[in-house]
Structures are given as structure tokens and as C-alpha cells.
Coordinates of C-alpha atoms in Angstrom, one line a residue:
M1 CA -48.2 146.2 12.2
G2 CA -46.6 145.7 15.6
G3 CA -47.7 142.1 15.6
V4 CA -46.3 141.4 12.2
R5 CA -43.0 143.0 13.1
T6 CA -42.8 140.7 16.1
A7 CA -43.5 137.7 14.0
L8 CA -41.0 138.9 11.4
Y9 CA -38.1 139.3 13.9
N10 CA -38.9 135.8 15.3
Y11 CA -38.8 134.4 11.7
L12 CA -35.6 136.2 10.7
Y13 CA -33.8 135.1 13.9
A14 CA -35.0 131.5 13.6
K15 CA -34.0 131.2 9.9
Q16 CA -30.6 132.8 10.5
K17 CA -29.8 130.3 13.3
G18 CA -31.1 127.3 11.3
G19 CA -34.0 126.9 13.6
D20 CA -37.8 126.6 13.3
F21 CA -40.4 129.3 13.4
I22 CA -43.6 128.2 15.2
I23 CA -47.1 129.6 15.1
R24 CA -49.1 129.0 18.2
I25 CA -52.6 130.4 18.7
E26 CA -52.9 131.8 22.2
D27 CA -56.7 131.9 22.6
T28 CA -57.1 131.2 26.3
D29 CA -58.5 134.7 27.2
S30 CA -62.1 134.2 26.4
H31 CA -62.9 137.9 27.1
R32 CA -60.6 139.0 24.3
F33 CA -61.5 136.4 21.7
V34 CA -62.1 138.0 18.3
P35 CA -63.9 135.9 15.7
G36 CA -61.9 135.6 12.4
A37 CA -58.7 136.8 14.0
E38 CA -57.0 133.4 13.7
Q39 CA -57.5 133.2 9.9
Y40 CA -56.6 136.8 9.6
I41 CA -53.2 136.2 11.3
I42 CA -52.5 133.2 9.1
E43 CA -53.4 135.0 5.9
A44 CA -51.5 138.1 6.8
L45 CA -48.3 136.2 7.6
G46 CA -48.7 134.2 4.4
W47 CA -49.0 137.5 2.4
C48 CA -45.8 138.7 4.0
G49 CA -43.9 135.5 3.2
I50 CA -43.5 134.7 6.9
I51 CA -44.0 131.0 6.6
P52 CA -44.1 128.9 9.7
D53 CA -42.2 125.6 10.0
E54 CA -44.7 124.3 12.6
G55 CA -48.2 125.1 13.8
V56 CA -50.0 126.0 10.5
D57 CA -50.4 124.0 7.4
M58 CA -49.9 126.7 4.8
A59 CA -51.4 124.6 2.0
T60 CA -54.8 124.6 3.8
G61 CA -54.3 127.7 6.0
Q62 CA -55.4 125.7 9.0
V63 CA -53.8 125.4 12.5
V64 CA -52.6 121.8 12.9
E65 CA -54.5 119.8 15.5
T66 CA -52.9 116.4 15.3
P67 CA -49.2 115.6 15.9
S68 CA -47.1 114.5 12.9
E69 CA -43.5 114.3 11.9
R70 CA -43.5 117.9 10.7
H71 CA -45.8 119.2 13.5
P72 CA -44.7 117.1 16.5
H73 CA -46.1 119.5 19.2
A74 CA -49.7 119.7 18.0
P75 CA -52.3 120.8 18.9
Y76 CA -51.2 124.4 18.5
R77 CA -54.3 126.1 19.8
Q78 CA -54.0 126.6 23.5
S79 CA -57.7 126.1 23.9
Q80 CA -57.2 122.5 22.7
R81 CA -54.5 121.9 25.3
K82 CA -56.6 122.6 28.4
P83 CA -55.9 119.4 30.3
I84 CA -52.2 119.9 30.1
Y85 CA -52.3 123.2 31.9
R86 CA -54.4 122.1 34.9
K87 CA -51.9 119.2 35.5
Y88 CA -49.0 121.6 35.7
A89 CA -50.9 124.1 37.9
E90 CA -51.8 121.4 40.3
Q91 CA -48.2 120.3 40.3
L92 CA -47.2 123.7 41.6
V93 CA -49.8 123.6 44.3
A94 CA -48.5 120.2 45.4
A95 CA -45.0 121.5 45.6
G96 CA -46.1 124.5 47.7
K97 CA -45.3 126.9 44.8
A98 CA -49.0 127.9 44.2
Y99 CA -52.3 127.9 46.1
Y100 CA -56.0 127.8 45.6
A101 CA -57.7 131.2 46.0
F102 CA -61.5 131.5 46.6
D103 CA -61.8 135.3 46.8
S104 CA -64.8 136.6 44.8
A105 CA -64.5 139.5 42.4
A106 CA -66.6 141.5 44.8
D107 CA -64.3 140.7 47.7
L108 CA -61.2 141.8 45.8
E109 CA -62.9 145.0 44.5
E110 CA -63.9 145.8 48.1
R111 CA -60.2 145.4 49.2
R112 CA -59.0 147.7 46.3
A113 CA -61.5 150.4 47.2
A114 CA -60.5 150.3 50.9
A115 CA -56.8 150.6 50.0
E116 CA -57.5 153.4 47.6
A117 CA -59.5 155.3 50.3
A118 CA -56.4 154.9 52.5
G119 CA -54.1 156.3 49.8
E120 CA -52.6 152.8 49.2
T121 CA -52.7 150.2 46.4
F122 CA -54.0 146.8 47.0
I123 CA -51.7 144.0 45.8
Y124 CA -52.4 140.3 46.2
N125 CA -49.0 139.2 47.5
Q126 CA -47.0 138.1 50.5
K127 CA -48.2 141.0 52.6
T128 CA -51.9 140.3 52.0
R129 CA -52.3 136.7 51.0
L130 CA -52.6 135.5 54.7
Q131 CA -55.5 137.9 55.2
L132 CA -57.5 136.6 52.2
R133 CA -59.6 133.6 51.4
N134 CA -57.3 130.9 50.1
S135 CA -55.9 127.5 50.8
L136 CA -53.1 129.1 52.8
T137 CA -55.6 130.5 55.4
L138 CA -58.5 128.0 55.3
P139 CA -58.6 124.6 57.0
A140 CA -57.9 121.7 54.6
E141 CA -61.5 120.4 55.0
E142 CA -62.9 123.8 53.9
T143 CA -60.5 124.0 51.0
A144 CA -61.5 120.5 49.8
R145 CA -65.2 121.4 50.1
L146 CA -64.9 124.6 48.1
L147 CA -62.9 122.9 45.4
A148 CA -65.6 120.3 45.1
E149 CA -68.7 122.5 45.4
T150 CA -67.7 125.8 43.7
T151 CA -66.4 126.9 40.4
D152 CA -65.2 130.5 40.9
W153 CA -61.8 129.6 42.3
T154 CA -58.4 130.1 40.8
I155 CA -54.8 128.9 41.3
R156 CA -52.4 131.7 42.1
F157 CA -48.6 131.6 42.0
K158 CA -47.0 132.0 45.4
M159 CA -44.4 134.6 44.7
P160 CA -41.3 134.1 46.9
E161 CA -40.6 136.8 49.5
D162 CA -37.7 139.2 49.3
T163 CA -36.0 137.5 46.4
V164 CA -34.0 139.3 43.8
V165 CA -34.8 137.9 40.3
K166 CA -31.8 138.3 38.0
M167 CA -32.8 138.3 34.3
D168 CA -31.1 138.8 31.0
D169 CA -32.8 140.2 27.9
L170 CA -31.3 139.9 24.5
I171 CA -32.1 143.6 23.8
R172 CA -32.2 145.3 27.2
G173 CA -29.3 143.5 28.9
H174 CA -29.3 142.5 32.6
I175 CA -32.3 143.3 34.7
E176 CA -33.0 142.8 38.4
M177 CA -36.2 143.0 40.4
N178 CA -37.2 142.2 43.9
T179 CA -40.2 139.9 44.3
D180 CA -41.7 142.0 47.1
T181 CA -42.9 144.4 44.4
L182 CA -44.7 141.7 42.5
D183 CA -48.2 140.1 43.0
D184 CA -49.4 136.5 43.1
K185 CA -50.6 136.2 39.6
V186 CA -53.5 133.9 38.7
L187 CA -52.3 130.9 36.7
W188 CA -55.4 128.9 36.1
K189 CA -59.2 129.5 36.4
R190 CA -61.7 126.9 37.4
A191 CA -64.6 128.9 35.9
D192 CA -63.6 128.2 32.3
E193 CA -60.8 125.6 33.0
L194 CA -58.4 127.8 31.1
P195 CA -54.9 129.0 32.0
T196 CA -53.7 132.6 31.9
Y197 CA -51.1 133.7 29.5
H198 CA -48.3 133.2 32.1
L199 CA -48.9 129.5 32.8
A200 CA -49.9 128.5 29.2
N201 CA -46.8 130.1 27.6
I202 CA -44.3 128.8 30.1
V203 CA -45.7 125.3 29.8
D204 CA -46.0 125.4 26.0
D205 CA -42.5 126.9 25.5
H206 CA -41.1 124.1 27.6
L207 CA -43.0 121.3 25.9
M208 CA -42.4 122.7 22.4
E209 CA -38.7 123.1 23.1
I210 CA -38.7 126.9 22.4
T211 CA -35.2 128.3 22.7
E212 CA -35.9 132.0 22.1
V213 CA -39.0 134.2 22.8
I214 CA -39.1 137.5 21.0
R215 CA -42.2 139.6 22.0
G216 CA -43.4 143.1 22.6
E217 CA -42.2 145.2 25.6
E218 CA -45.6 145.2 27.1
W219 CA -44.7 141.7 28.4
L220 CA -41.4 142.9 30.1
P221 CA -43.1 143.4 33.5
S222 CA -44.1 139.7 33.4
L223 CA -40.6 138.5 32.9
P224 CA -39.8 138.1 36.7
L225 CA -42.9 135.9 37.1
H226 CA -41.8 133.8 34.1
Y227 CA -38.3 133.4 35.5
Q228 CA -39.9 132.3 38.8
L229 CA -42.2 129.8 37.1
Y230 CA -39.3 128.2 35.3
E231 CA -37.5 127.9 38.6
A232 CA -40.6 126.5 40.4
F233 CA -41.0 123.8 37.7
G234 CA -37.3 123.0 37.8
W235 CA -36.8 124.0 34.1
T236 CA -34.2 126.6 34.4
D237 CA -31.7 124.6 32.4
T238 CA -34.0 124.7 29.4
M239 CA -35.5 128.1 29.9
P240 CA -35.5 130.1 26.6
R241 CA -33.8 133.4 26.1
F242 CA -36.1 136.4 26.0
A243 CA -36.1 139.6 23.9
H244 CA -38.6 142.4 24.4
L245 CA -39.1 144.7 21.4
S246 CA -39.7 148.4 21.7
L247 CA -43.0 150.0 20.6
L248 CA -43.9 151.3 17.3
L249 CA -44.6 155.0 17.9
K250 CA -47.0 157.4 16.1
P251 CA -45.6 159.7 13.4
V252 CA -46.2 162.9 15.3
G253 CA -45.9 163.5 19.0
N254 CA -45.4 160.7 21.6
G255 CA -47.1 157.5 22.3
K256 CA -47.8 154.1 20.8
L257 CA -49.0 153.9 17.2
S258 CA -52.7 153.2 17.1
K259 CA -55.5 152.6 14.6
R260 CA -56.7 156.1 15.4
D261 CA -53.5 157.6 14.1
G262 CA -53.9 155.7 10.8
D263 CA -57.6 156.9 10.5
K264 CA -56.6 160.4 11.3
M265 CA -53.6 160.7 9.0
G266 CA -54.9 158.4 6.2
F267 CA -52.5 155.4 6.3
P268 CA -53.1 151.8 7.2
V269 CA -51.9 150.2 10.4
F270 CA -53.1 146.7 9.5
P271 CA -51.3 144.4 7.0
L272 CA -54.7 143.4 5.5
R273 CA -58.1 145.1 5.5
W274 CA -59.8 144.3 8.8
V275 CA -63.5 144.5 9.5
A276 CA -64.4 144.8 13.2
A277 CA -67.3 143.2 14.8
D278 CA -69.2 146.5 14.7
G279 CA -68.8 146.6 10.9
T280 CA -66.1 149.4 10.8
A281 CA -63.4 148.6 8.3
S282 CA -59.7 149.5 8.6
H283 CA -57.4 149.9 5.6
G284 CA -54.8 147.2 4.9
Y285 CA -51.4 147.6 3.2
R286 CA -52.3 144.8 0.8
E287 CA -55.6 146.5 -0.3
D288 CA -54.0 149.9 -0.4
G289 CA -51.6 148.6 -3.1
Y290 CA -48.4 147.9 -1.2
F291 CA -46.2 145.1 -2.3
P292 CA -45.7 142.6 0.5
E293 CA -41.9 142.7 0.1
A294 CA -42.0 146.5 0.5
F295 CA -44.1 146.2 3.6
V296 CA -41.8 143.6 5.1
N297 CA -38.7 145.6 4.3
M298 CA -40.2 148.8 5.9
L299 CA -41.2 146.8 9.0
A300 CA -37.8 145.2 9.4
L301 CA -36.1 148.7 9.7
L302 CA -38.6 149.9 12.3
G303 CA -36.4 149.1 15.4
W304 CA -33.5 147.4 13.7
N305 CA -30.7 148.6 11.4
P306 CA -28.0 146.7 9.5
G307 CA -25.2 148.9 10.7
D308 CA -24.8 150.8 7.4
D309 CA -26.8 153.0 5.1
R310 CA -28.5 150.2 3.2
E311 CA -32.3 150.2 3.1
L312 CA -33.5 147.7 0.5
F313 CA -33.4 144.0 1.4
T314 CA -34.9 140.8 0.1
M315 CA -36.2 138.4 2.7
D316 CA -33.1 136.2 2.2
E317 CA -30.9 139.3 2.7
L318 CA -32.7 140.3 5.8
I319 CA -32.2 136.8 7.2
Q320 CA -28.5 137.0 6.6
A321 CA -28.1 140.6 8.0
F322 CA -30.4 140.4 11.0
S323 CA -29.0 140.4 14.5
M324 CA -30.5 141.0 17.9
E325 CA -27.5 143.1 18.9
K326 CA -28.7 145.8 16.4
V327 CA -32.3 145.9 17.6
Q328 CA -32.8 149.3 19.3
K329 CA -34.2 149.7 22.8
A330 CA -36.0 153.0 22.1
G331 CA -39.3 153.1 20.3
A332 CA -39.3 153.4 16.5
K333 CA -41.3 156.3 15.1
F334 CA -43.4 155.2 12.1
N335 CA -43.2 157.4 9.0
P336 CA -46.0 156.8 6.5
E337 CA -44.1 158.7 3.8
K338 CA -41.2 156.3 4.2
A339 CA -43.6 153.4 3.7
R340 CA -44.7 154.9 0.4
W341 CA -41.0 155.4 -0.5
F342 CA -40.3 151.7 0.0
N343 CA -43.2 150.8 -2.2
K344 CA -42.0 153.2 -4.9
E345 CA -38.6 151.7 -4.8
Y346 CA -39.9 148.1 -5.1
L347 CA -42.2 149.2 -8.0
R348 CA -39.2 150.6 -9.9
Q349 CA -37.3 147.3 -9.4
K350 CA -40.0 145.2 -11.0
S351 CA -39.8 144.5 -14.7
D352 CA -42.2 146.2 -17.2
E353 CA -43.6 142.8 -18.0
E354 CA -44.5 142.1 -14.4
L355 CA -46.0 145.5 -13.9
T356 CA -48.0 145.1 -17.0
E357 CA -49.6 141.9 -15.7
L358 CA -50.4 143.8 -12.5
F359 CA -51.8 146.8 -14.4
L360 CA -54.2 144.8 -16.7
P361 CA -56.6 144.0 -13.9
V362 CA -56.6 147.7 -12.8
L363 CA -57.6 148.7 -16.4
S364 CA -60.3 146.1 -16.4
K365 CA -61.6 147.5 -13.1
H366 CA -61.8 150.9 -14.8
G367 CA -63.7 149.5 -17.8
I368 CA -60.8 148.8 -20.1
A369 CA -61.2 145.1 -20.5
D370 CA -59.7 144.6 -23.9
A371 CA -56.5 146.6 -23.6
D372 CA -53.7 145.6 -26.0
R373 CA -51.0 144.1 -23.9
D374 CA -48.1 145.5 -26.0
F375 CA -49.6 149.0 -25.8
V376 CA -50.0 148.6 -22.0
L377 CA -46.4 147.5 -21.8
K378 CA -45.2 150.7 -23.6
V379 CA -47.3 152.8 -21.2
V380 CA -46.0 151.1 -18.2
S381 CA -42.4 151.6 -19.4
L382 CA -43.0 155.3 -19.9
I383 CA -44.7 156.1 -16.6
K384 CA -43.4 153.6 -14.0
E385 CA -40.8 156.1 -12.6
R386 CA -43.7 158.5 -11.8
A387 CA -45.7 156.0 -9.8
T388 CA -45.8 154.8 -6.2
F389 CA -48.5 152.1 -6.6
V390 CA -49.7 150.2 -9.6
E391 CA -53.1 151.9 -9.3
D392 CA -51.2 155.1 -9.9
F393 CA -50.7 154.1 -13.5
W394 CA -54.4 154.7 -14.2
T395 CA -54.3 157.9 -12.2
I396 CA -51.3 159.2 -14.1
A397 CA -52.2 158.2 -17.6
S398 CA -55.8 157.2 -18.0
Y399 CA -55.9 159.6 -21.0
L400 CA -53.7 157.2 -22.9
F401 CA -56.5 154.7 -22.9
I402 CA -59.5 157.0 -23.2
A403 CA -59.9 160.4 -24.8
P404 CA -61.3 163.5 -22.9
S405 CA -64.6 162.9 -24.7
Q406 CA -64.9 159.7 -22.7
F407 CA -63.8 161.1 -19.3
E408 CA -67.3 161.5 -18.0
A409 CA -68.3 158.0 -19.0
F410 CA -65.3 156.5 -17.3
G411 CA -65.5 158.6 -14.2
V412 CA -62.3 160.5 -14.9
K413 CA -62.0 164.1 -13.8
A414 CA -59.8 166.3 -15.8
G415 CA -56.6 167.2 -14.0
A416 CA -57.0 164.6 -11.3
A417 CA -54.8 162.1 -13.1
I418 CA -52.0 164.6 -13.9
A419 CA -51.8 165.9 -10.3
Q420 CA -51.4 162.3 -9.1
K421 CA -53.7 162.9 -6.2
P422 CA -57.5 162.6 -5.8
V423 CA -59.6 165.6 -6.6
D424 CA -61.6 166.7 -3.6
P425 CA -65.2 166.0 -4.7
R426 CA -66.3 169.1 -2.9
A427 CA -64.1 171.3 -5.1
K428 CA -65.5 173.2 -8.1
V429 CA -63.4 171.6 -10.8
Y430 CA -65.3 173.0 -13.8
D431 CA -66.3 176.5 -14.6
D432 CA -70.1 176.9 -15.2
S433 CA -69.4 177.7 -18.9
L434 CA -67.1 174.8 -19.4
T435 CA -69.1 171.6 -19.1
A436 CA -66.6 169.7 -21.1
P437 CA -64.0 167.5 -19.4
F438 CA -61.2 170.0 -19.5
L439 CA -59.7 171.6 -16.4
A440 CA -61.3 175.0 -16.2
K441 CA -58.3 177.0 -15.1
D442 CA -56.1 175.5 -17.8
A443 CA -58.7 176.0 -20.5
E444 CA -59.2 179.6 -19.6
K445 CA -55.4 180.2 -19.6
F446 CA -54.4 178.4 -22.8
W447 CA -57.4 177.8 -25.1
N448 CA -58.3 180.4 -27.7
A449 CA -58.8 180.4 -31.4
E450 CA -55.2 181.4 -32.2
N451 CA -53.6 178.8 -30.0
A452 CA -56.0 176.1 -31.2
A453 CA -55.1 176.8 -34.8
M454 CA -51.4 176.6 -34.1
A455 CA -51.9 173.3 -32.2
R456 CA -54.0 171.8 -34.9
E457 CA -51.5 172.7 -37.6
T458 CA -48.7 171.2 -35.6
V459 CA -50.4 167.9 -35.2
L460 CA -51.4 167.7 -38.9
S461 CA -47.8 168.3 -39.9
L462 CA -47.0 164.9 -38.5
E463 CA -49.4 163.1 -40.8
G464 CA -47.9 160.5 -43.1
K465 CA -44.5 160.7 -41.4
T466 CA -42.7 157.8 -39.7
F467 CA -40.7 158.3 -36.5
A468 CA -38.4 155.8 -34.9
D469 CA -39.3 156.9 -31.4
A470 CA -41.0 159.6 -29.3
A471 CA -37.7 161.6 -29.2
A472 CA -37.6 161.8 -33.0
M473 CA -41.2 163.0 -33.0
S474 CA -40.5 165.5 -30.3
E475 CA -37.7 167.0 -32.4
A476 CA -40.0 167.3 -35.4
I477 CA -42.8 169.0 -33.3
E478 CA -40.4 171.5 -31.7
G479 CA -38.7 172.2 -35.1
Y480 CA -42.1 172.9 -36.7
I481 CA -43.1 175.4 -34.0
K482 CA -39.7 177.1 -34.0
E483 CA -39.7 177.6 -37.8
R484 CA -42.9 179.5 -37.5
E485 CA -41.7 181.5 -34.5
W486 CA -44.8 180.5 -32.6
P487 CA -44.8 180.7 -28.7
M488 CA -43.6 177.2 -27.7
G489 CA -45.3 177.2 -24.3
K490 CA -48.7 178.2 -25.6
V491 CA -48.7 175.7 -28.4
M492 CA -47.5 172.8 -26.2
N493 CA -49.9 173.6 -23.3
T494 CA -52.8 173.9 -25.7
L495 CA -51.9 170.6 -27.3
R496 CA -51.6 168.9 -23.9
L497 CA -55.0 170.4 -22.8
A498 CA -56.7 168.9 -25.9
L499 CA -54.9 165.5 -25.5
T500 CA -55.2 165.1 -21.7
G501 CA -57.8 167.5 -20.4
S502 CA -55.2 169.4 -18.5
A503 CA -52.0 171.5 -19.1
S504 CA -49.9 168.9 -17.1
G505 CA -48.8 165.4 -17.9
L506 CA -46.4 163.5 -20.1
G507 CA -44.5 164.9 -22.9
I508 CA -46.5 165.9 -26.0
A509 CA -44.5 163.6 -28.3
D510 CA -44.7 160.7 -25.8
I511 CA -48.5 161.0 -25.9
I512 CA -48.9 161.4 -29.6
F513 CA -46.4 158.6 -30.4
L514 CA -48.5 156.3 -28.3
I515 CA -52.0 157.3 -29.3
G516 CA -51.2 158.1 -32.9
V517 CA -51.6 161.2 -35.0
P518 CA -55.2 160.5 -36.1
E519 CA -56.3 160.2 -32.5
A520 CA -54.5 163.3 -31.5
A521 CA -56.2 165.3 -34.3
A522 CA -59.6 163.9 -33.2
R523 CA -59.0 165.1 -29.7
L524 CA -58.1 168.6 -31.0
D525 CA -61.4 168.6 -32.9
Y526 CA -63.3 167.5 -29.8
A527 CA -61.6 170.3 -27.8
A528 CA -62.6 172.9 -30.4
E529 CA -66.2 171.6 -30.4
R530 CA -66.5 171.8 -26.6
L531 CA -64.3 174.9 -25.9
G532 CA -65.0 177.0 -29.0

């Protein structure tokens, strides 16, 4: 989610300013490379409607490798740009802004341990660099030999001494930091001939003419180094402006939102379902039934507000309203219930026809492959206000498509649909004496011979009559019961139990108007057969 929000803010800012949004695959850290992540990113952004102007051909879903008029800065994978980075790293060495370092991992670990034992922290910087094994301390001949004969050396940036770096962030304002608190970061590694994030991004941002960089606050400590790199290259006049977004926070307590929070509380933190290398799968918003526009709208308001009470925005409206001035510095606490609310609102906005098309595959998945479209449209129109997800339509009103006599065959548990939440499979749903698909507590409360007789007579009173709508049928049902001075609640709940398997659900007239009087009578007969 955090990565998508970062991409979204970049996209909104670029579109609002009439600029271009570029996708660049930063795959130079071989230790953190994740197979399948690149295609996942592209597919996730495409699902969200965050379409790049450069970097990815959305028609093929591939990262562009060859320059063209539309993609002039290709290739867009940093691993395919390796020769570029070494050239610029060597340029810094030649200018005295960087140096070759030959310290082994074991040497550096020994230094760290010694410093820790002395109650200090080892930093590779102006205080220690002249005590270490690098081109600043070794003879030129030894340096040349090591460069030619070994492969475990790096190029480190030579951080200036006692210099105040003055920086401006679009969100956090003016920041100053003294270079004496910073270390000499590795820029390039001979072992794999790849740059680190710092060198690769500064070089690529310059060559790709990037004007703004919006990224997560975890990169804020690196901003002084990046400022110094731009100065070292002589690119300060074209240096992009930076903005560092606050973290997404967990729903309860403090701290950054994580996959564990989602697993624990039952909500997704990934845009699409993700399967890790060890085979563990994580829920995705797409697979959990969220609309992409609801997901995007929800994300946009996690850390930004339009300055008023408005909450629902199309992508075009977000582009028009977005501003960096209204992006908050503090972390944004994620609320999974609010995410559901957004989806519910977007579901309500969709036409009955569109929702019908979305519901038909759900019905097919549940074994109803030949549903009449006009009937489905009527059902959708009746229940859409009760639903949060399209899948809820089945949960809410499966009994409109199948009778209680078919519940077991279709895997429907009585009462589960009406409650609009899954029934715990460990719960004892049925009484031992009630093997029929009727919720036991409701059957015990409402089903008896007297109630059943009144319910049956009420349904049969509707035979042969024509009603303009469910409201007219409801008036006839209530009138019939009142004329006979029968207890309205008992008759209605008994009817609903026979029709739906539970004493909860849609209005009796709504149900009978949809399924028809003969079907309603048949369900009463079945209930009498199973319940006595």
C-alpha cells in the first residue's frame, strides 16, 4: 500500500503540472531482488489506473529497453544501465570527490566490534578514512595493483568536512545538517559492477530530466548525501525538488503498517494478491473484491486532504485537487473499516446494470450458471444498499436463487447470508434434531403447527392475484393477517424462516414478489416436511 501511495502522489503531481510520470525499475541491490516483483508492480499500477508516460509499455506490460520518441530515456531497468554508473563514479574519483576503498567485510566488522567495546560507534568518515585501507592512504602503485588484481573493492563518496548542507523539502520545509555526522557512503561495487541506490538514482534523475522526486520518509536521512552528490557533479542547477512522505501507520498502537498487521486483523496490505518465495500468500485488495477506484481514493486521503470535508474523488478530480502543500508531515493511521466504507460508497454509485454484469460471474462461481439476467438485475437493485462488495450479493440473497432445500447442495449455511458475515465453521449451527437447512434458534422460536398454518394460508391468499410491485403485495399480506387478528410478528418470521432458512433478511413481500407465489408455497411445504 505504501508503495502504491507513493506512486499515486507522483502521478497526481505530474498530471496536475502537465508533466510526465516515469516508471524506473531500481534493481541494483542483488541481495533484495525478488522474482516476479517487477511484473507485480506493473500489474498493480495498471489495476489502479496509475499509467506511466515513460518506462513501461502498458500494451505489453513490459519495461522498455530501447529508446524511442515516447521512451527517450530507455533502458529503464537500472541493471541494464551498468556501464553508465561506473563512468560517473570514476568521474567523482578523478575530481577528488570519491575514492577507492579496499577494506574487506571482515576488516570493517572488526572495527565496528572494537568501537562497540569502547562504547562508541564506528563510522567510515573524515575521522576514520585516513586510518583505513583506501586510495587516500595507500601508495598509487598499490592502489593500481589492487584495482587490477582484486574485485572486492568499492568506490566511496568523500563527504566534505564540517559543511552545513542546506536542504528544502516540499513537505517538511527547510532542513540543515552538518556533514560531520554523515558517513562516506559506498557508490559503486566492483564485485557485481552495480551502483548503490544513491549513485544510480542521482545519475538517472539527472539523465532522465526528473524535476520532482516524491518518495518515502525512510529516504530522508539520505537527502544530505544526494545534495552533496549533485554539487560534486556540478548539477545543482538542474537538481530536482524532493518530497518525503510520512509513513502509513498501523490501525492500533504505534508503528509502521506491516503485513503482520493485515494478517492479524484480517485486511489486505497489498494491492494484488502476493505469493512469497516460501509459498505464503497475502491477500490483495483486488482479490478481496475492492474496486480499484475505491482503493485509490482511500489511499489518496492517507496523508493528504483537500482542505474540506469532501471524501469521494475520481482520478481526474484527485489530479485537479492534489497539492503538496496539503500533504501532512505526520504519519497517517490506516483504518480498515474506512477502506470498506469507500468500497461501499463506490458500489452504491455504480448502476444496477454494471453491478449485474459483475454479479453474474459470482453466481456462476456458486453454481448458478444460467441465471436470468433480468431477474438478477431486480435482485441487485433490491439489495445493493446492503452490500459492501459484489460478493456480498450472494451472501445476502442466495435464497433468491436457490431454495432452502438446495442449501446443502450449494454449500449455503442457513443464517450465514442474512447476517452478512461468515459463519464460524466450528460453531454448532444446527440443533441435533434439526438436520434441515434452517437456523436452529429461529426454527425453535417461530416454527410450530399453528404458525405454519397461518403462514401457509397467507401465501395461498396471494394465488391468482396480480400486484404492480412488492409494495402492493406487502399491503395485501399485512391486510390479510390483520383481518384475521393473527400475530403479525409470528406469521412474518415463520414465513421468512421457510423462505430463507432464517428469521432475518429482506422483506417478505420483496422475496415473494421475486420468487413467485408457487415457489413460496413450495418452500413452506418443504419447511413443514423437514420441521414438522
